[in-house]
C-alpha atoms as a PDB file:
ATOM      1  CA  UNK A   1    -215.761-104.728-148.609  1.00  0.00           C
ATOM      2  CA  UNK A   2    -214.449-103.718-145.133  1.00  0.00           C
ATOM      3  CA  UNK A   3    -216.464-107.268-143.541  1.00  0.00           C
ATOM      4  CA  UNK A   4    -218.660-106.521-141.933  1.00  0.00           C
ATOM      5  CA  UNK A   5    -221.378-108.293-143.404  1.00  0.00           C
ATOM      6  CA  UNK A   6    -219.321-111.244-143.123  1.00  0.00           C
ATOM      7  CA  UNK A   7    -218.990-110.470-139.338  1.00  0.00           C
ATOM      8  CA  UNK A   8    -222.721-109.942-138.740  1.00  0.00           C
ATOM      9  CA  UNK A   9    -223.744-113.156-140.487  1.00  0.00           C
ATOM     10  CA  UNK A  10    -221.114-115.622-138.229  1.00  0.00           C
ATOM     11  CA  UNK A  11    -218.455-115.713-140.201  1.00  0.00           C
ATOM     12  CA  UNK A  12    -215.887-114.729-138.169  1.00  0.00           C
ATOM     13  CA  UNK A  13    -212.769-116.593-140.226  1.00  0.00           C
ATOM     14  CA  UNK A  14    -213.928-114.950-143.311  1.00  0.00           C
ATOM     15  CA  UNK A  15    -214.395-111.513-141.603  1.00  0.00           C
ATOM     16  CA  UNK A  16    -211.124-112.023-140.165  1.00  0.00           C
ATOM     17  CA  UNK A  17    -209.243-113.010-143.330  1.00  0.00           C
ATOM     18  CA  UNK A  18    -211.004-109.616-145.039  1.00  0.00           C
ATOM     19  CA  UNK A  19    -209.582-107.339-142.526  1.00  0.00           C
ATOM     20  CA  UNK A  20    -206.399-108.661-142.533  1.00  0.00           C
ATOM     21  CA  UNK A  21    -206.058-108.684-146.804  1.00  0.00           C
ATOM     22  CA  UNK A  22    -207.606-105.009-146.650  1.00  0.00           C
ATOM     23  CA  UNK A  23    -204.722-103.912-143.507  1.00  0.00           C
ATOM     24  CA  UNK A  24    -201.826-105.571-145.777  1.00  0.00           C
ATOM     25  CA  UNK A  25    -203.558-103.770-149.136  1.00  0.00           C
ATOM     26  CA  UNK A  26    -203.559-100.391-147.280  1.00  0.00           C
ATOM     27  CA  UNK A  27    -199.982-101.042-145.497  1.00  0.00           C
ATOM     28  CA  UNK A  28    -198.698-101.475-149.340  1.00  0.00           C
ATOM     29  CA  UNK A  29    -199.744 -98.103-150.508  1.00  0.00           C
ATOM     30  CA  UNK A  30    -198.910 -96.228-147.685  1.00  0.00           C
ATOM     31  CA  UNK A  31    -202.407 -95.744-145.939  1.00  0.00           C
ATOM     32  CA  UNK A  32    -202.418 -93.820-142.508  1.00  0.00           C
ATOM     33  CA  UNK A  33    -205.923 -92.818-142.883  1.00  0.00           C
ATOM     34  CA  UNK A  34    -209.409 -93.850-144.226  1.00  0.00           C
ATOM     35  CA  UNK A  35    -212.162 -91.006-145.068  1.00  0.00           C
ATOM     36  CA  UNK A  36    -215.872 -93.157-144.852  1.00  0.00           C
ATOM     37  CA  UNK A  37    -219.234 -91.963-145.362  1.00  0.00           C
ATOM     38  CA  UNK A  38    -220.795 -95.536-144.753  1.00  0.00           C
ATOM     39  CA  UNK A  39    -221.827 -96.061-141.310  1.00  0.00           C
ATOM     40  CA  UNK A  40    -220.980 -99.556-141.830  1.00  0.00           C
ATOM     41  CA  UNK A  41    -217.562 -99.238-142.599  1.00  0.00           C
ATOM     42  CA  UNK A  42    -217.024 -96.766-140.422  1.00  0.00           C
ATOM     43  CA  UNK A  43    -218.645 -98.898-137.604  1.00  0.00           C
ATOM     44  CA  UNK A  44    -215.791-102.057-138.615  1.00  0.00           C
ATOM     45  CA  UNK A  45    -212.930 -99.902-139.354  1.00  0.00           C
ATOM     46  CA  UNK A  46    -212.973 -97.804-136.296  1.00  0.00           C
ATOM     47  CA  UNK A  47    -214.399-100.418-133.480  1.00  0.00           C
ATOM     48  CA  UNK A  48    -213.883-104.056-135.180  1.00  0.00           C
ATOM     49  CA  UNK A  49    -210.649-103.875-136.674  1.00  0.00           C
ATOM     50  CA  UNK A  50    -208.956-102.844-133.521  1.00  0.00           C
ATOM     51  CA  UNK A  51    -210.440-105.751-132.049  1.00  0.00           C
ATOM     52  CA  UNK A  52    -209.296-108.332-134.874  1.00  0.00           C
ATOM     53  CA  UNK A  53    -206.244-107.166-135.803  1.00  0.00           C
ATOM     54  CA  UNK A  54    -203.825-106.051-133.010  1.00  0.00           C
ATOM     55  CA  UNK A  55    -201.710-104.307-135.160  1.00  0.00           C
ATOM     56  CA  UNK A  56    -203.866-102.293-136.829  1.00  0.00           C
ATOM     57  CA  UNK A  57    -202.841 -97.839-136.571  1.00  0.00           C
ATOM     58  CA  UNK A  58    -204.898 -96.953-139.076  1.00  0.00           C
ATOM     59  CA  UNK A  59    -207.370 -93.773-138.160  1.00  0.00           C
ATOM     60  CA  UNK A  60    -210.935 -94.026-139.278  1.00  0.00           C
ATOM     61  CA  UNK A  61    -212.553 -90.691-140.206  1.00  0.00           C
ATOM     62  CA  UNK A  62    -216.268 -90.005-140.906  1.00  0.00           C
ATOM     63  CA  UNK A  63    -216.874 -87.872-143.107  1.00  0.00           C
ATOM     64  CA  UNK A  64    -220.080 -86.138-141.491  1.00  0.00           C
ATOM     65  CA  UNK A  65    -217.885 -85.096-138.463  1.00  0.00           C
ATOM     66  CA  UNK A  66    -215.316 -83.752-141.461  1.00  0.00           C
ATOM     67  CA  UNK A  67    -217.680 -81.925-143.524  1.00  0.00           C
ATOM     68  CA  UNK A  68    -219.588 -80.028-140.054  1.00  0.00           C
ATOM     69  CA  UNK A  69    -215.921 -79.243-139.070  1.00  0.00           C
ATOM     70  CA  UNK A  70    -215.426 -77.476-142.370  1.00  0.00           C
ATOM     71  CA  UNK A  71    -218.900 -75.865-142.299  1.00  0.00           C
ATOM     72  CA  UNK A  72    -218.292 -74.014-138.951  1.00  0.00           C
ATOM     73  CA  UNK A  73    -214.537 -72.806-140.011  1.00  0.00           C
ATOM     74  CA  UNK A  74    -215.553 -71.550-143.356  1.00  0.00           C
ATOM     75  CA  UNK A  75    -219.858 -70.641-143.014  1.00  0.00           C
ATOM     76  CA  UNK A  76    -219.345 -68.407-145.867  1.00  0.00           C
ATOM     77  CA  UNK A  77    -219.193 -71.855-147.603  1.00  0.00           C
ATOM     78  CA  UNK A  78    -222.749 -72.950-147.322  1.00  0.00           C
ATOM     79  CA  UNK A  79    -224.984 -72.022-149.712  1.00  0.00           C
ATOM     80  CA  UNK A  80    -228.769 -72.824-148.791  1.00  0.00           C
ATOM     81  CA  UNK A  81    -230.936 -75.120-150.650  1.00  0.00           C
ATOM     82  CA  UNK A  82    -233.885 -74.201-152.932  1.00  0.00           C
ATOM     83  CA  UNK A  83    -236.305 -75.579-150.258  1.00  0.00           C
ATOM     84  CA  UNK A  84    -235.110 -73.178-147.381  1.00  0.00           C
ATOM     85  CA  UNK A  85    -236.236 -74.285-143.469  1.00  0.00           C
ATOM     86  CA  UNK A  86    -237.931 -76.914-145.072  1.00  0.00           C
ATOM     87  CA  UNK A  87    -238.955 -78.969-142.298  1.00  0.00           C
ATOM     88  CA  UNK A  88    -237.187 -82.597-142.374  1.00  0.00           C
ATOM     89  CA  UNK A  89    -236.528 -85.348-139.822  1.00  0.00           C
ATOM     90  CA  UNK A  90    -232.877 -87.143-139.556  1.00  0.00           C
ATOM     91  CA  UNK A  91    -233.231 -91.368-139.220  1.00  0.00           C
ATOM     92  CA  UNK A  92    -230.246 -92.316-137.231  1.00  0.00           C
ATOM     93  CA  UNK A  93    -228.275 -95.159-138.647  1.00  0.00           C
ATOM     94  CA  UNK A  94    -227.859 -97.527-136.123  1.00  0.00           C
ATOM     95  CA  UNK A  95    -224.309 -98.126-136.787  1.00  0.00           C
ATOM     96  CA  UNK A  96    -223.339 -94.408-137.266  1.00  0.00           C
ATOM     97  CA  UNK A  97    -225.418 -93.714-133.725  1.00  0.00           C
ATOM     98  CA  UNK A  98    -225.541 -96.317-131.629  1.00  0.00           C
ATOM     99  CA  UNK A  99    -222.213 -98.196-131.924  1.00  0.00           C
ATOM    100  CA  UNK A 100    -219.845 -94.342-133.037  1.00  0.00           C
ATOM    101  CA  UNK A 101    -222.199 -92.373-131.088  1.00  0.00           C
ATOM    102  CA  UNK A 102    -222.586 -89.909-134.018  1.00  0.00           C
ATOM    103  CA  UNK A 103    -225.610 -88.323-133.767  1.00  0.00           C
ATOM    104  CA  UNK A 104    -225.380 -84.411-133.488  1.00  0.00           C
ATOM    105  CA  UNK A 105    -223.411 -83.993-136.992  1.00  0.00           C
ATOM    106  CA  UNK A 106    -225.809 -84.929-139.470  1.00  0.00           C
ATOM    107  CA  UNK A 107    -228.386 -82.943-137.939  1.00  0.00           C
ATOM    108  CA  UNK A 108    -225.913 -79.552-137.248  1.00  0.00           C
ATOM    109  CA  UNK A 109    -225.070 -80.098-141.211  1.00  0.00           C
ATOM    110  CA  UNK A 110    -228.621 -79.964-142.144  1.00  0.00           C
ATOM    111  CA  UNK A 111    -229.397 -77.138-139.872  1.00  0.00           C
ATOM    112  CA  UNK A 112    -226.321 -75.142-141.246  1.00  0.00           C
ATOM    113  CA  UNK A 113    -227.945 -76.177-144.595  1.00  0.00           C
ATOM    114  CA  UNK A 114    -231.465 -74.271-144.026  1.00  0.00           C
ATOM    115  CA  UNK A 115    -233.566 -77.401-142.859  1.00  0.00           C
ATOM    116  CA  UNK A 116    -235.779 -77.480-139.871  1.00  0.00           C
ATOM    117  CA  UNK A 117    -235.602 -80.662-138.299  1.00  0.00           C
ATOM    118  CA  UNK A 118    -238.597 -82.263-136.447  1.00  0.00           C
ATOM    119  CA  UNK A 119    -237.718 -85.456-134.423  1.00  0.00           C
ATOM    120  CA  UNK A 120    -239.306 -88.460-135.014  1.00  0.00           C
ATOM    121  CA  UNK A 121    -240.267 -90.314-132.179  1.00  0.00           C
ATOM    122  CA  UNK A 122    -237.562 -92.480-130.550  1.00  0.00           C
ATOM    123  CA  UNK A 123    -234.900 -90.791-132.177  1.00  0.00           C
ATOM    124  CA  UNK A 124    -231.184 -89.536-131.681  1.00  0.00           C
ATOM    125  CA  UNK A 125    -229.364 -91.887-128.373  1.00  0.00           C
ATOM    126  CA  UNK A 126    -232.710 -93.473-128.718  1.00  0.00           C
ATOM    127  CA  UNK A 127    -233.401 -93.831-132.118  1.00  0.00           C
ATOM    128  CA  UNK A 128    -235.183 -97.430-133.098  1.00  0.00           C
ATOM    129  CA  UNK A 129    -233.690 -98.831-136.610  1.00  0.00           C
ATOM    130  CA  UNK A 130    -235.533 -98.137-139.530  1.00  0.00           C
ATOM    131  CA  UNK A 131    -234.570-102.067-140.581  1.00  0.00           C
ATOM    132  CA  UNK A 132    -231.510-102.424-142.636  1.00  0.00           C
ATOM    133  CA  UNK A 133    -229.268-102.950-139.840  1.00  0.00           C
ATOM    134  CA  UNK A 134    -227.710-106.181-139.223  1.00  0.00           C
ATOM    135  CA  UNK A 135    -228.730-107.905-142.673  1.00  0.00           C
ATOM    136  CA  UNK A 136    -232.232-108.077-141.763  1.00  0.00           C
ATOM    137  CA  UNK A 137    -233.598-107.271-145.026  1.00  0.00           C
ATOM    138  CA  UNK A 138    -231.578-110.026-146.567  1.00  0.00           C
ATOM    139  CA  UNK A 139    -232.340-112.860-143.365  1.00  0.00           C
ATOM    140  CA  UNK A 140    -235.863-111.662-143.495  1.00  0.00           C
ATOM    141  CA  UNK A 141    -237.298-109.201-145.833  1.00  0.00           C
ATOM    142  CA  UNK A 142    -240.499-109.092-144.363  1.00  0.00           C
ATOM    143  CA  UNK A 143    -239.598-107.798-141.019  1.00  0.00           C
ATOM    144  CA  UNK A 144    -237.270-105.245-142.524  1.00  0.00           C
ATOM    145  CA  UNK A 145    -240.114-103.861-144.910  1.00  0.00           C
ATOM    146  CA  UNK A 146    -242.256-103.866-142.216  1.00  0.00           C
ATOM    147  CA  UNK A 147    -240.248-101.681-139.540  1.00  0.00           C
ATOM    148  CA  UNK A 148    -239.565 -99.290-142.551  1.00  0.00           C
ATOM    149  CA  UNK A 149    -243.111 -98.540-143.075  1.00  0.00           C
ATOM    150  CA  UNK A 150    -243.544 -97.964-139.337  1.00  0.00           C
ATOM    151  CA  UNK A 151    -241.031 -95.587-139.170  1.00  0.00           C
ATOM    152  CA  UNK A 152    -242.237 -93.610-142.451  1.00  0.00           C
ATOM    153  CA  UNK A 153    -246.106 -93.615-140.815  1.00  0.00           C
ATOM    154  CA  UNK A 154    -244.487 -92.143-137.344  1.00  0.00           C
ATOM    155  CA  UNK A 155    -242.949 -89.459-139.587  1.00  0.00           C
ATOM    156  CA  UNK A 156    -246.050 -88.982-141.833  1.00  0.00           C
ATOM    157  CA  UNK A 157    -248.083 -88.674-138.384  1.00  0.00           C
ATOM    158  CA  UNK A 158    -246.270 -85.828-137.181  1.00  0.00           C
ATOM    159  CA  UNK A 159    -246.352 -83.874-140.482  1.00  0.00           C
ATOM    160  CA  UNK A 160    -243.213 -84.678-141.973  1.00  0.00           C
ATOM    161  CA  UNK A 161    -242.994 -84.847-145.707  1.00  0.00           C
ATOM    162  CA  UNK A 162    -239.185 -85.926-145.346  1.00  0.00           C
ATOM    163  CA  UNK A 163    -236.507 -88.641-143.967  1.00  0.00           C
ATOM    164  CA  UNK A 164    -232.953 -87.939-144.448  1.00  0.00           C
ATOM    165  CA  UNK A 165    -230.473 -90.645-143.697  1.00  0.00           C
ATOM    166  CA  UNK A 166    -226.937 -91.249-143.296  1.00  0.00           C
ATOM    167  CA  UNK A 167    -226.822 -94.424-144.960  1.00  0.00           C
ATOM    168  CA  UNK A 168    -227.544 -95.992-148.153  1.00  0.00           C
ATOM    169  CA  UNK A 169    -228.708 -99.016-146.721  1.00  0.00           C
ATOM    170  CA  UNK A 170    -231.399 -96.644-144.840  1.00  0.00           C
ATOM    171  CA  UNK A 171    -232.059 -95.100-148.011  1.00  0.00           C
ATOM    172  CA  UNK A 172    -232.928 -97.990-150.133  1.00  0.00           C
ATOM    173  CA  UNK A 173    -234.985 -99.546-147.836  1.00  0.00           C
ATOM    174  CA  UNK A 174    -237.378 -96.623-146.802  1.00  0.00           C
ATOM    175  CA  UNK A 175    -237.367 -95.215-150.145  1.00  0.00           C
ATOM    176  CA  UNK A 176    -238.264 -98.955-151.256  1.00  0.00           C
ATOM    177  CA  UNK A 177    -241.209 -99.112-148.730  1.00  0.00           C
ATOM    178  CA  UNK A 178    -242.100 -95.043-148.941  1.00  0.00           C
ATOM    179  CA  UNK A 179    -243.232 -95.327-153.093  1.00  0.00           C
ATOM    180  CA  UNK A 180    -246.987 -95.553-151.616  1.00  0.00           C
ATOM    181  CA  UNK A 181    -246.618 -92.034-149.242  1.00  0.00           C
ATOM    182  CA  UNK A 182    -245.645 -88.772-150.387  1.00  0.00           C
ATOM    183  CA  UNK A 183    -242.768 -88.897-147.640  1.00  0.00           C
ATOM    184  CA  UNK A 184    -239.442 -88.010-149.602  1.00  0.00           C
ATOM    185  CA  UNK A 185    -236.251 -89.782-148.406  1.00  0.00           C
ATOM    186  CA  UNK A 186    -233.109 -88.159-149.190  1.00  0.00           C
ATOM    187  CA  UNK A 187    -229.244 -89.426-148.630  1.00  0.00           C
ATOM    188  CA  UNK A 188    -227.204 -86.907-146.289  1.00  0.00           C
ATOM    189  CA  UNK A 189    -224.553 -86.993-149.320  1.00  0.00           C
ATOM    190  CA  UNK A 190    -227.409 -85.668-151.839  1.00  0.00           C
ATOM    191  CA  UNK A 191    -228.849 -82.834-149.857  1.00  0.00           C
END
């Protein structure tokens, strides 16, 4: 676990002690660089552990930003999906956007992929969280469920069938809360 959960929730000492044991684990074996498709860890490796650990020259890569640089060198590489121009909305993860300000990658992937992406409202730089940010499914279930289902009713209202996400946190709670709607949600990673 990179800590941040521990972080979030207040406990700082414990967050701190993770980061440190994980810096010492990856000075043993030689680590100069970490690959992450969570927008979690990517969020605590690349902005948090600077800030608890001083010594810490370890580069944090995401993998979206990785995988779109590869796309546009190579574009023989892609190979569209069965459901070409499909039309599909991105959910920014709130960690991924709003704290890395990664929000063009995902949806350049996808595009590159054959999918035609339809915003939902209040997304990209002001995206609203679909409700697995910050532990609030775990603090208080309710709430989370509750914002997921909003956000899967603004994307049924404007005639999209499907939510991709960045996120597995995203995933599981949407697709939790979208079994009642015939809006798909996909992971980034599967499509």
């Amino acid at each position: 676990c990179c800590g941040l959960p521990a972080l979030e929730s207040g406990y700082d000492a414990e967050a701190r002690k993770l980061a440190r044991r994980n810096f010492e684990i990856f000075k043993e074996e030689e680590i100069t660089s970490i690959i992450t498709n969570s927008p979690c860890c990517y969020k605590m490796f690349s902005i948090d552990y600077p800030k608890i650990l001083p010594d810490w020259n370890i580069e944090s890569r995401n993998i979206w930003r990785m995988i779109l640089s590869k796309l546009m060198e190579k574009p023989g590489l892609i190979r569209y999906n069965a459901n070409e121009f499909e039309i599909a909305a991105y959910q920014d993860s709130c960690y991924l956007g709003r704290y890395c300000e990664i929000y063009n990658e995902p949806r350049e992937i996808l595009k590159l992929l054959g999918y035609s992406l339809k915003e939902i409202p209040d997304s990209g730089s002001e995206a609203i969280c679909c409700g697995s940010c910050g532990g609030l499914p775990i603090t208080n279930p309710r709430l989370a469920d509750s914002i997921a289902k909003e956000r899967i009713m603004q994307a049924k209202r404007i005639g999209i069938n499907r939510i991709i996400v960045a996120s597995l946190n995203d995933y599981e709670l949407l697709k939790k809360n979208s079994e009642d709607t015939d809006v798909k949600i996909s992971e980034l990673g599967e499509i």
